[in-house]
Amino acid sequence: MIIEQRTYTTHPGKWRDYLALYQAEGLAVQQRILGRMAGYYYSEAGALNQIVHLWAYQDLNERAERRAALAADAQWQSYVRKMLPLLQTQESKLLVPAPFFTPQWQA
């Protein structure tokens, strides 16, 4: 199991616009194609204007297949054209659970 942590930093004050657009046009597509959303957050302190979302995959092959399907989806492409102007930066990290941790969705 791996977790992908994606952190998007919006232009100052645009995080609300990002979340509204995502809820209206991006959420359903990602849930349908990517599957296991492990978390979705926005920053309240520290680095501001950040959206952090977590996606669980069995392995890198599953991640690659699902991300390719997402990129090929016309509804997703339409959403991305509207979303990208809201962003300053994007970061992606792949996280591996520590040997003593069992994610709740596997318990």
Short mmCIF file of N, CA, C and O in Angstrom, two decimals:
data_model
loop_
_atom_site.label_atom_id
_atom_site.label_comp_id
_atom_site.label_asym_id
_atom_site.label_seq_id
_atom_site.Cartn_x
_atom_site.Cartn_y
_atom_site.Cartn_z
N MET A 1 0.86 -1.18 0.00
CA MET A 1 0.00 0.00 0.00
C MET A 1 0.90 1.23 0.00
O MET A 1 1.88 1.30 0.71
N ILE A 2 0.57 2.18 -0.86
CA ILE A 2 1.24 3.49 -0.85
C ILE A 2 0.17 4.57 -0.77
O ILE A 2 -0.98 4.36 -1.15
N ILE A 3 0.58 5.70 -0.25
CA ILE A 3 -0.28 6.89 -0.19
C ILE A 3 0.40 7.97 -1.01
O ILE A 3 1.59 8.24 -0.84
N GLU A 4 -0.36 8.57 -1.90
CA GLU A 4 0.15 9.74 -2.60
C GLU A 4 -0.39 10.98 -1.91
O GLU A 4 -1.61 11.12 -1.73
N GLN A 5 0.51 11.84 -1.48
CA GLN A 5 0.14 13.12 -0.87
C GLN A 5 0.38 14.20 -1.91
O GLN A 5 1.51 14.43 -2.33
N ARG A 6 -0.70 14.82 -2.33
CA ARG A 6 -0.61 15.90 -3.31
C ARG A 6 -0.92 17.21 -2.60
O ARG A 6 -1.97 17.33 -1.96
N THR A 7 -0.02 18.17 -2.70
CA THR A 7 -0.20 19.47 -2.06
C THR A 7 -0.24 20.53 -3.16
O THR A 7 0.71 20.67 -3.93
N TYR A 8 -1.34 21.23 -3.22
CA TYR A 8 -1.52 22.30 -4.18
C TYR A 8 -1.53 23.62 -3.41
O TYR A 8 -2.28 23.76 -2.44
N THR A 9 -0.72 24.58 -3.85
CA THR A 9 -0.73 25.91 -3.26
C THR A 9 -1.43 26.84 -4.26
O THR A 9 -0.99 26.97 -5.40
N THR A 10 -2.51 27.45 -3.80
CA THR A 10 -3.27 28.35 -4.67
C THR A 10 -2.68 29.75 -4.58
O THR A 10 -1.91 30.07 -3.66
N HIS A 11 -3.06 30.60 -5.51
CA HIS A 11 -2.73 32.01 -5.39
C HIS A 11 -3.40 32.52 -4.12
O HIS A 11 -4.46 31.99 -3.71
N PRO A 12 -2.83 33.52 -3.45
CA PRO A 12 -3.40 34.00 -2.19
C PRO A 12 -4.90 34.25 -2.28
O PRO A 12 -5.38 34.90 -3.22
N GLY A 13 -5.61 33.67 -1.33
CA GLY A 13 -7.05 33.87 -1.23
C GLY A 13 -7.89 33.05 -2.20
O GLY A 13 -9.11 33.14 -2.18
N LYS A 14 -7.28 32.21 -3.02
CA LYS A 14 -8.02 31.45 -4.03
C LYS A 14 -8.37 30.03 -3.58
O LYS A 14 -8.99 29.29 -4.34
N TRP A 15 -8.00 29.65 -2.36
CA TRP A 15 -8.27 28.28 -1.92
C TRP A 15 -9.76 27.98 -1.85
O TRP A 15 -10.19 26.88 -2.15
N ARG A 16 -10.57 28.97 -1.50
CA ARG A 16 -12.02 28.74 -1.47
C ARG A 16 -12.57 28.49 -2.87
O ARG A 16 -13.42 27.63 -3.07
N ASP A 17 -12.08 29.26 -3.85
CA ASP A 17 -12.49 29.06 -5.25
C ASP A 17 -12.07 27.66 -5.71
O ASP A 17 -12.83 26.98 -6.41
N TYR A 18 -10.86 27.26 -5.34
CA TYR A 18 -10.37 25.93 -5.70
C TYR A 18 -11.30 24.85 -5.13
O TYR A 18 -11.73 23.95 -5.86
N LEU A 19 -11.61 24.93 -3.84
CA LEU A 19 -12.45 23.91 -3.21
C LEU A 19 -13.85 23.88 -3.82
O LEU A 19 -14.42 22.80 -4.02
N ALA A 20 -14.41 25.04 -4.11
CA ALA A 20 -15.75 25.09 -4.71
C ALA A 20 -15.75 24.45 -6.10
O ALA A 20 -16.65 23.67 -6.43
N LEU A 21 -14.75 24.77 -6.90
CA LEU A 21 -14.65 24.18 -8.24
C LEU A 21 -14.43 22.68 -8.14
O LEU A 21 -15.05 21.90 -8.87
N TYR A 22 -13.55 22.28 -7.24
CA TYR A 22 -13.27 20.84 -7.08
C TYR A 22 -14.54 20.09 -6.67
O TYR A 22 -14.85 19.03 -7.24
N GLN A 23 -15.26 20.62 -5.71
CA GLN A 23 -16.47 19.95 -5.25
C GLN A 23 -17.50 19.85 -6.39
O GLN A 23 -18.15 18.82 -6.55
N ALA A 24 -17.61 20.90 -7.18
CA ALA A 24 -18.61 20.94 -8.25
C ALA A 24 -18.21 20.08 -9.46
O ALA A 24 -19.08 19.47 -10.08
N GLU A 25 -16.91 20.04 -9.80
CA GLU A 25 -16.52 19.43 -11.07
C GLU A 25 -15.43 18.36 -11.00
O GLU A 25 -15.32 17.56 -11.92
N GLY A 26 -14.62 18.36 -9.96
CA GLY A 26 -13.49 17.43 -9.91
C GLY A 26 -13.67 16.23 -9.02
O GLY A 26 -13.18 15.14 -9.32
N LEU A 27 -14.36 16.40 -7.92
CA LEU A 27 -14.47 15.36 -6.90
C LEU A 27 -15.05 14.06 -7.45
O LEU A 27 -14.45 12.99 -7.28
N ALA A 28 -16.19 14.12 -8.09
CA ALA A 28 -16.84 12.90 -8.57
C ALA A 28 -15.97 12.13 -9.57
O ALA A 28 -15.92 10.90 -9.54
N VAL A 29 -15.27 12.87 -10.42
CA VAL A 29 -14.40 12.22 -11.42
C VAL A 29 -13.26 11.50 -10.73
O VAL A 29 -12.97 10.33 -11.03
N GLN A 30 -12.61 12.18 -9.79
CA GLN A 30 -11.49 11.54 -9.09
C GLN A 30 -11.96 10.34 -8.28
O GLN A 30 -11.30 9.31 -8.27
N GLN A 31 -13.07 10.46 -7.60
CA GLN A 31 -13.56 9.33 -6.82
C GLN A 31 -13.88 8.14 -7.72
O GLN A 31 -13.59 7.00 -7.37
N ARG A 32 -14.45 8.40 -8.87
CA ARG A 32 -14.81 7.32 -9.81
C ARG A 32 -13.56 6.63 -10.36
O ARG A 32 -13.52 5.41 -10.47
N ILE A 33 -12.52 7.40 -10.66
CA ILE A 33 -11.35 6.83 -11.33
C ILE A 33 -10.24 6.45 -10.36
O ILE A 33 -9.66 5.36 -10.48
N LEU A 34 -9.94 7.31 -9.41
CA LEU A 34 -8.83 7.01 -8.49
C LEU A 34 -9.24 6.07 -7.36
O LEU A 34 -8.42 5.31 -6.86
N GLY A 35 -10.49 6.15 -6.94
CA GLY A 35 -10.96 5.21 -5.93
C GLY A 35 -10.79 5.66 -4.50
O GLY A 35 -11.59 6.41 -3.99
N ARG A 36 -9.74 5.23 -3.86
CA ARG A 36 -9.58 5.37 -2.41
C ARG A 36 -9.03 6.73 -1.98
O ARG A 36 -7.82 6.91 -1.87
N MET A 37 -9.91 7.68 -1.70
CA MET A 37 -9.47 8.96 -1.13
C MET A 37 -9.20 8.71 0.35
O MET A 37 -10.07 8.26 1.09
N ALA A 38 -7.98 9.00 0.78
CA ALA A 38 -7.60 8.78 2.18
C ALA A 38 -7.72 10.05 3.01
O ALA A 38 -7.69 9.98 4.23
N GLY A 39 -7.89 11.20 2.36
CA GLY A 39 -8.06 12.45 3.09
C GLY A 39 -8.03 13.63 2.14
O GLY A 39 -7.46 13.55 1.04
N TYR A 40 -8.67 14.73 2.55
CA TYR A 40 -8.69 15.95 1.76
C TYR A 40 -8.76 17.12 2.73
O TYR A 40 -9.70 17.19 3.53
N TYR A 41 -7.77 18.00 2.71
CA TYR A 41 -7.63 19.03 3.74
C TYR A 41 -7.21 20.36 3.12
O TYR A 41 -6.69 20.41 2.02
N TYR A 42 -7.40 21.43 3.88
CA TYR A 42 -6.82 22.72 3.52
C TYR A 42 -6.09 23.25 4.74
O TYR A 42 -6.40 22.89 5.88
N SER A 43 -5.08 24.09 4.50
CA SER A 43 -4.24 24.58 5.60
C SER A 43 -4.94 25.70 6.36
O SER A 43 -5.58 26.57 5.78
N GLU A 44 -4.82 25.65 7.66
CA GLU A 44 -5.41 26.64 8.55
C GLU A 44 -4.32 27.47 9.24
O GLU A 44 -4.55 28.58 9.66
N ALA A 45 -3.13 26.90 9.37
CA ALA A 45 -1.99 27.58 9.99
C ALA A 45 -0.73 27.14 9.26
O ALA A 45 -0.75 26.14 8.53
N GLY A 46 0.36 27.84 9.48
CA GLY A 46 1.60 27.52 8.77
C GLY A 46 1.53 28.05 7.35
O GLY A 46 1.07 29.16 7.11
N ALA A 47 1.96 27.23 6.39
CA ALA A 47 1.87 27.62 4.98
C ALA A 47 0.39 27.68 4.60
O ALA A 47 -0.31 26.69 4.69
N LEU A 48 -0.06 28.85 4.18
CA LEU A 48 -1.48 29.05 3.89
C LEU A 48 -1.78 28.83 2.41
O LEU A 48 -0.87 28.67 1.60
N ASN A 49 -3.07 28.83 2.10
CA ASN A 49 -3.55 28.67 0.72
C ASN A 49 -3.16 27.32 0.13
O ASN A 49 -2.95 27.19 -1.07
N GLN A 50 -3.06 26.29 1.00
CA GLN A 50 -2.69 24.97 0.53
C GLN A 50 -3.84 23.99 0.68
O GLN A 50 -4.58 24.02 1.66
N ILE A 51 -3.95 23.13 -0.32
CA ILE A 51 -4.90 22.03 -0.32
C ILE A 51 -4.06 20.76 -0.34
O ILE A 51 -3.16 20.62 -1.16
N VAL A 52 -4.35 19.84 0.58
CA VAL A 52 -3.61 18.58 0.65
C VAL A 52 -4.60 17.44 0.49
O VAL A 52 -5.59 17.37 1.23
N HIS A 53 -4.35 16.59 -0.48
CA HIS A 53 -5.21 15.41 -0.61
C HIS A 53 -4.36 14.16 -0.66
O HIS A 53 -3.21 14.17 -1.12
N LEU A 54 -4.94 13.08 -0.13
CA LEU A 54 -4.25 11.81 0.02
C LEU A 54 -5.04 10.73 -0.72
O LEU A 54 -6.26 10.63 -0.56
N TRP A 55 -4.33 9.93 -1.51
CA TRP A 55 -4.94 8.85 -2.28
C TRP A 55 -4.19 7.56 -2.01
O TRP A 55 -2.96 7.55 -2.04
N ALA A 56 -4.91 6.49 -1.75
CA ALA A 56 -4.31 5.19 -1.45
C ALA A 56 -4.31 4.31 -2.70
O ALA A 56 -5.30 4.26 -3.44
N TYR A 57 -3.19 3.62 -2.91
CA TYR A 57 -3.04 2.69 -4.03
C TYR A 57 -2.39 1.41 -3.50
O TYR A 57 -1.60 1.45 -2.55
N GLN A 58 -2.68 0.31 -4.15
CA GLN A 58 -2.04 -0.95 -3.77
C GLN A 58 -0.54 -0.92 -4.06
O GLN A 58 0.25 -1.43 -3.29
N ASP A 59 -0.17 -0.30 -5.19
CA ASP A 59 1.23 -0.24 -5.59
C ASP A 59 1.40 0.82 -6.68
O ASP A 59 0.43 1.47 -7.09
N LEU A 60 2.63 0.99 -7.15
CA LEU A 60 2.91 2.00 -8.17
C LEU A 60 2.23 1.69 -9.50
O LEU A 60 1.87 2.60 -10.24
N ASN A 61 2.05 0.41 -9.81
CA ASN A 61 1.38 0.04 -11.05
C ASN A 61 -0.08 0.49 -11.03
O ASN A 61 -0.56 1.05 -12.02
N GLU A 62 -0.78 0.25 -9.91
CA GLU A 62 -2.16 0.70 -9.82
C GLU A 62 -2.23 2.22 -9.92
O GLU A 62 -3.09 2.76 -10.62
N ARG A 63 -1.32 2.90 -9.25
CA ARG A 63 -1.30 4.36 -9.32
C ARG A 63 -1.13 4.82 -10.76
O ARG A 63 -1.86 5.69 -11.25
N ALA A 64 -0.17 4.26 -11.48
CA ALA A 64 0.09 4.66 -12.86
C ALA A 64 -1.14 4.41 -13.74
O ALA A 64 -1.50 5.27 -14.56
N GLU A 65 -1.79 3.28 -13.59
CA GLU A 65 -2.99 2.96 -14.38
C GLU A 65 -4.12 3.94 -14.09
O GLU A 65 -4.76 4.46 -15.01
N ARG A 66 -4.37 4.19 -12.82
CA ARG A 66 -5.47 5.08 -12.45
C ARG A 66 -5.19 6.54 -12.84
O ARG A 66 -6.07 7.25 -13.31
N ARG A 67 -3.94 6.99 -12.67
CA ARG A 67 -3.59 8.36 -13.05
C ARG A 67 -3.69 8.54 -14.57
O ARG A 67 -4.13 9.59 -15.04
N ALA A 68 -3.30 7.53 -15.33
CA ALA A 68 -3.41 7.60 -16.79
C ALA A 68 -4.88 7.67 -17.21
O ALA A 68 -5.24 8.45 -18.10
N ALA A 69 -5.73 6.87 -16.57
CA ALA A 69 -7.16 6.90 -16.88
C ALA A 69 -7.75 8.27 -16.55
O ALA A 69 -8.58 8.81 -17.30
N LEU A 70 -7.31 8.85 -15.43
CA LEU A 70 -7.80 10.18 -15.04
C LEU A 70 -7.38 11.22 -16.08
O LEU A 70 -8.20 12.02 -16.53
N ALA A 71 -6.12 11.20 -16.47
CA ALA A 71 -5.62 12.18 -17.44
C ALA A 71 -6.33 12.08 -18.79
O ALA A 71 -6.50 13.08 -19.49
N ALA A 72 -6.82 10.89 -19.14
CA ALA A 72 -7.49 10.68 -20.42
C ALA A 72 -8.97 11.03 -20.38
O ALA A 72 -9.61 11.11 -21.44
N ASP A 73 -9.52 11.27 -19.22
CA ASP A 73 -10.95 11.52 -19.06
C ASP A 73 -11.31 12.94 -19.49
O ASP A 73 -10.75 13.92 -18.98
N ALA A 74 -12.27 13.08 -20.40
CA ALA A 74 -12.65 14.40 -20.95
C ALA A 74 -13.22 15.31 -19.86
O ALA A 74 -12.95 16.52 -19.86
N GLN A 75 -14.00 14.77 -18.96
CA GLN A 75 -14.57 15.58 -17.88
C GLN A 75 -13.46 16.12 -16.98
O GLN A 75 -13.49 17.28 -16.56
N TRP A 76 -12.46 15.29 -16.71
CA TRP A 76 -11.32 15.72 -15.90
C TRP A 76 -10.52 16.80 -16.62
O TRP A 76 -10.11 17.80 -16.02
N GLN A 77 -10.29 16.63 -17.90
CA GLN A 77 -9.55 17.61 -18.68
C GLN A 77 -10.24 18.97 -18.66
O GLN A 77 -9.57 20.01 -18.54
N SER A 78 -11.55 18.97 -18.75
CA SER A 78 -12.31 20.22 -18.68
C SER A 78 -12.14 20.89 -17.32
O SER A 78 -11.93 22.11 -17.24
N TYR A 79 -12.19 20.09 -16.26
CA TYR A 79 -11.99 20.61 -14.90
C TYR A 79 -10.58 21.21 -14.76
O TYR A 79 -10.41 22.31 -14.24
N VAL A 80 -9.58 20.49 -15.23
CA VAL A 80 -8.19 20.93 -15.07
C VAL A 80 -7.96 22.28 -15.76
O VAL A 80 -7.25 23.14 -15.22
N ARG A 81 -8.56 22.50 -16.91
CA ARG A 81 -8.40 23.79 -17.61
C ARG A 81 -8.90 24.95 -16.74
O ARG A 81 -8.36 26.05 -16.79
N LYS A 82 -9.92 24.71 -15.95
CA LYS A 82 -10.47 25.75 -15.06
C LYS A 82 -9.67 25.86 -13.77
O LYS A 82 -9.56 26.94 -13.18
N MET A 83 -9.12 24.75 -13.30
CA MET A 83 -8.43 24.70 -12.02
C MET A 83 -7.01 25.24 -12.06
O MET A 83 -6.58 25.95 -11.15
N LEU A 84 -6.27 24.94 -13.11
CA LEU A 84 -4.85 25.31 -13.16
C LEU A 84 -4.56 26.80 -12.94
O LEU A 84 -3.59 27.14 -12.26
N PRO A 85 -5.37 27.73 -13.47
CA PRO A 85 -5.08 29.14 -13.22
C PRO A 85 -5.16 29.54 -11.73
O PRO A 85 -4.64 30.59 -11.35
N LEU A 86 -5.78 28.72 -10.91
CA LEU A 86 -5.88 29.02 -9.47
C LEU A 86 -4.61 28.66 -8.71
O LEU A 86 -4.41 29.09 -7.58
N LEU A 87 -3.74 27.85 -9.34
CA LEU A 87 -2.59 27.29 -8.63
C LEU A 87 -1.30 28.07 -8.86
O LEU A 87 -1.05 28.59 -9.94
N GLN A 88 -0.48 28.08 -7.79
CA GLN A 88 0.90 28.57 -7.89
C GLN A 88 1.86 27.41 -8.04
O GLN A 88 2.77 27.46 -8.86
N THR A 89 1.68 26.37 -7.18
CA THR A 89 2.58 25.22 -7.21
C THR A 89 1.81 23.95 -6.92
O THR A 89 0.72 23.97 -6.34
N GLN A 90 2.43 22.83 -7.33
CA GLN A 90 1.92 21.50 -7.03
C GLN A 90 3.09 20.65 -6.55
O GLN A 90 4.21 20.79 -7.07
N GLU A 91 2.83 19.77 -5.60
CA GLU A 91 3.85 18.85 -5.11
C GLU A 91 3.21 17.50 -4.88
O GLU A 91 2.07 17.41 -4.41
N SER A 92 3.93 16.45 -5.21
CA SER A 92 3.43 15.10 -4.98
C SER A 92 4.49 14.29 -4.25
O SER A 92 5.66 14.32 -4.63
N LYS A 93 4.05 13.60 -3.20
CA LYS A 93 4.95 12.71 -2.44
C LYS A 93 4.30 11.34 -2.38
O LYS A 93 3.08 11.22 -2.22
N LEU A 94 5.12 10.29 -2.49
CA LEU A 94 4.63 8.93 -2.30
C LEU A 94 5.07 8.47 -0.92
O LEU A 94 6.26 8.49 -0.60
N LEU A 95 4.10 8.09 -0.11
CA LEU A 95 4.35 7.70 1.28
C LEU A 95 4.08 6.20 1.45
O LEU A 95 3.11 5.67 0.89
N VAL A 96 4.92 5.55 2.24
CA VAL A 96 4.77 4.13 2.52
C VAL A 96 4.50 3.98 4.01
O VAL A 96 5.23 4.56 4.84
N PRO A 97 3.45 3.23 4.41
CA PRO A 97 3.14 3.09 5.83
C PRO A 97 4.29 2.41 6.58
O PRO A 97 4.95 1.50 6.05
N ALA A 98 4.52 2.86 7.80
CA ALA A 98 5.50 2.21 8.67
C ALA A 98 5.05 0.77 8.93
O ALA A 98 3.84 0.47 8.88
N PRO A 99 5.96 -0.14 9.23
CA PRO A 99 5.60 -1.55 9.37
C PRO A 99 4.59 -1.83 10.49
O PRO A 99 3.88 -2.82 10.43
N PHE A 100 4.50 -0.95 11.47
CA PHE A 100 3.58 -1.18 12.59
C PHE A 100 2.22 -0.52 12.40
O PHE A 100 1.35 -0.62 13.25
N PHE A 101 2.01 0.15 11.26
CA PHE A 101 0.76 0.89 11.04
C PHE A 101 -0.11 0.17 10.02
O PHE A 101 0.34 -0.17 8.93
N THR A 102 -1.37 -0.05 10.39
CA THR A 102 -2.35 -0.61 9.47
C THR A 102 -3.42 0.46 9.22
O THR A 102 -4.13 0.82 10.14
N PRO A 103 -3.51 0.96 7.98
CA PRO A 103 -4.53 1.97 7.69
C PRO A 103 -5.93 1.44 8.03
O PRO A 103 -6.20 0.25 7.89
N GLN A 104 -6.81 2.33 8.44
CA GLN A 104 -8.16 1.94 8.87
C GLN A 104 -8.91 1.21 7.78
O GLN A 104 -9.70 0.32 8.07
N TRP A 105 -8.69 1.58 6.51
CA TRP A 105 -9.44 0.93 5.44
C TRP A 105 -8.95 -0.49 5.18
O TRP A 105 -9.56 -1.23 4.44
N GLN A 106 -7.83 -0.91 5.81
CA GLN A 106 -7.34 -2.28 5.68
C GLN A 106 -7.65 -3.10 6.92
O GLN A 106 -7.51 -4.30 6.88
N ALA A 107 -8.03 -2.45 8.00
CA ALA A 107 -8.24 -3.17 9.27
C ALA A 107 -9.45 -4.07 9.20
O ALA A 107 -10.33 -3.94 8.42
#
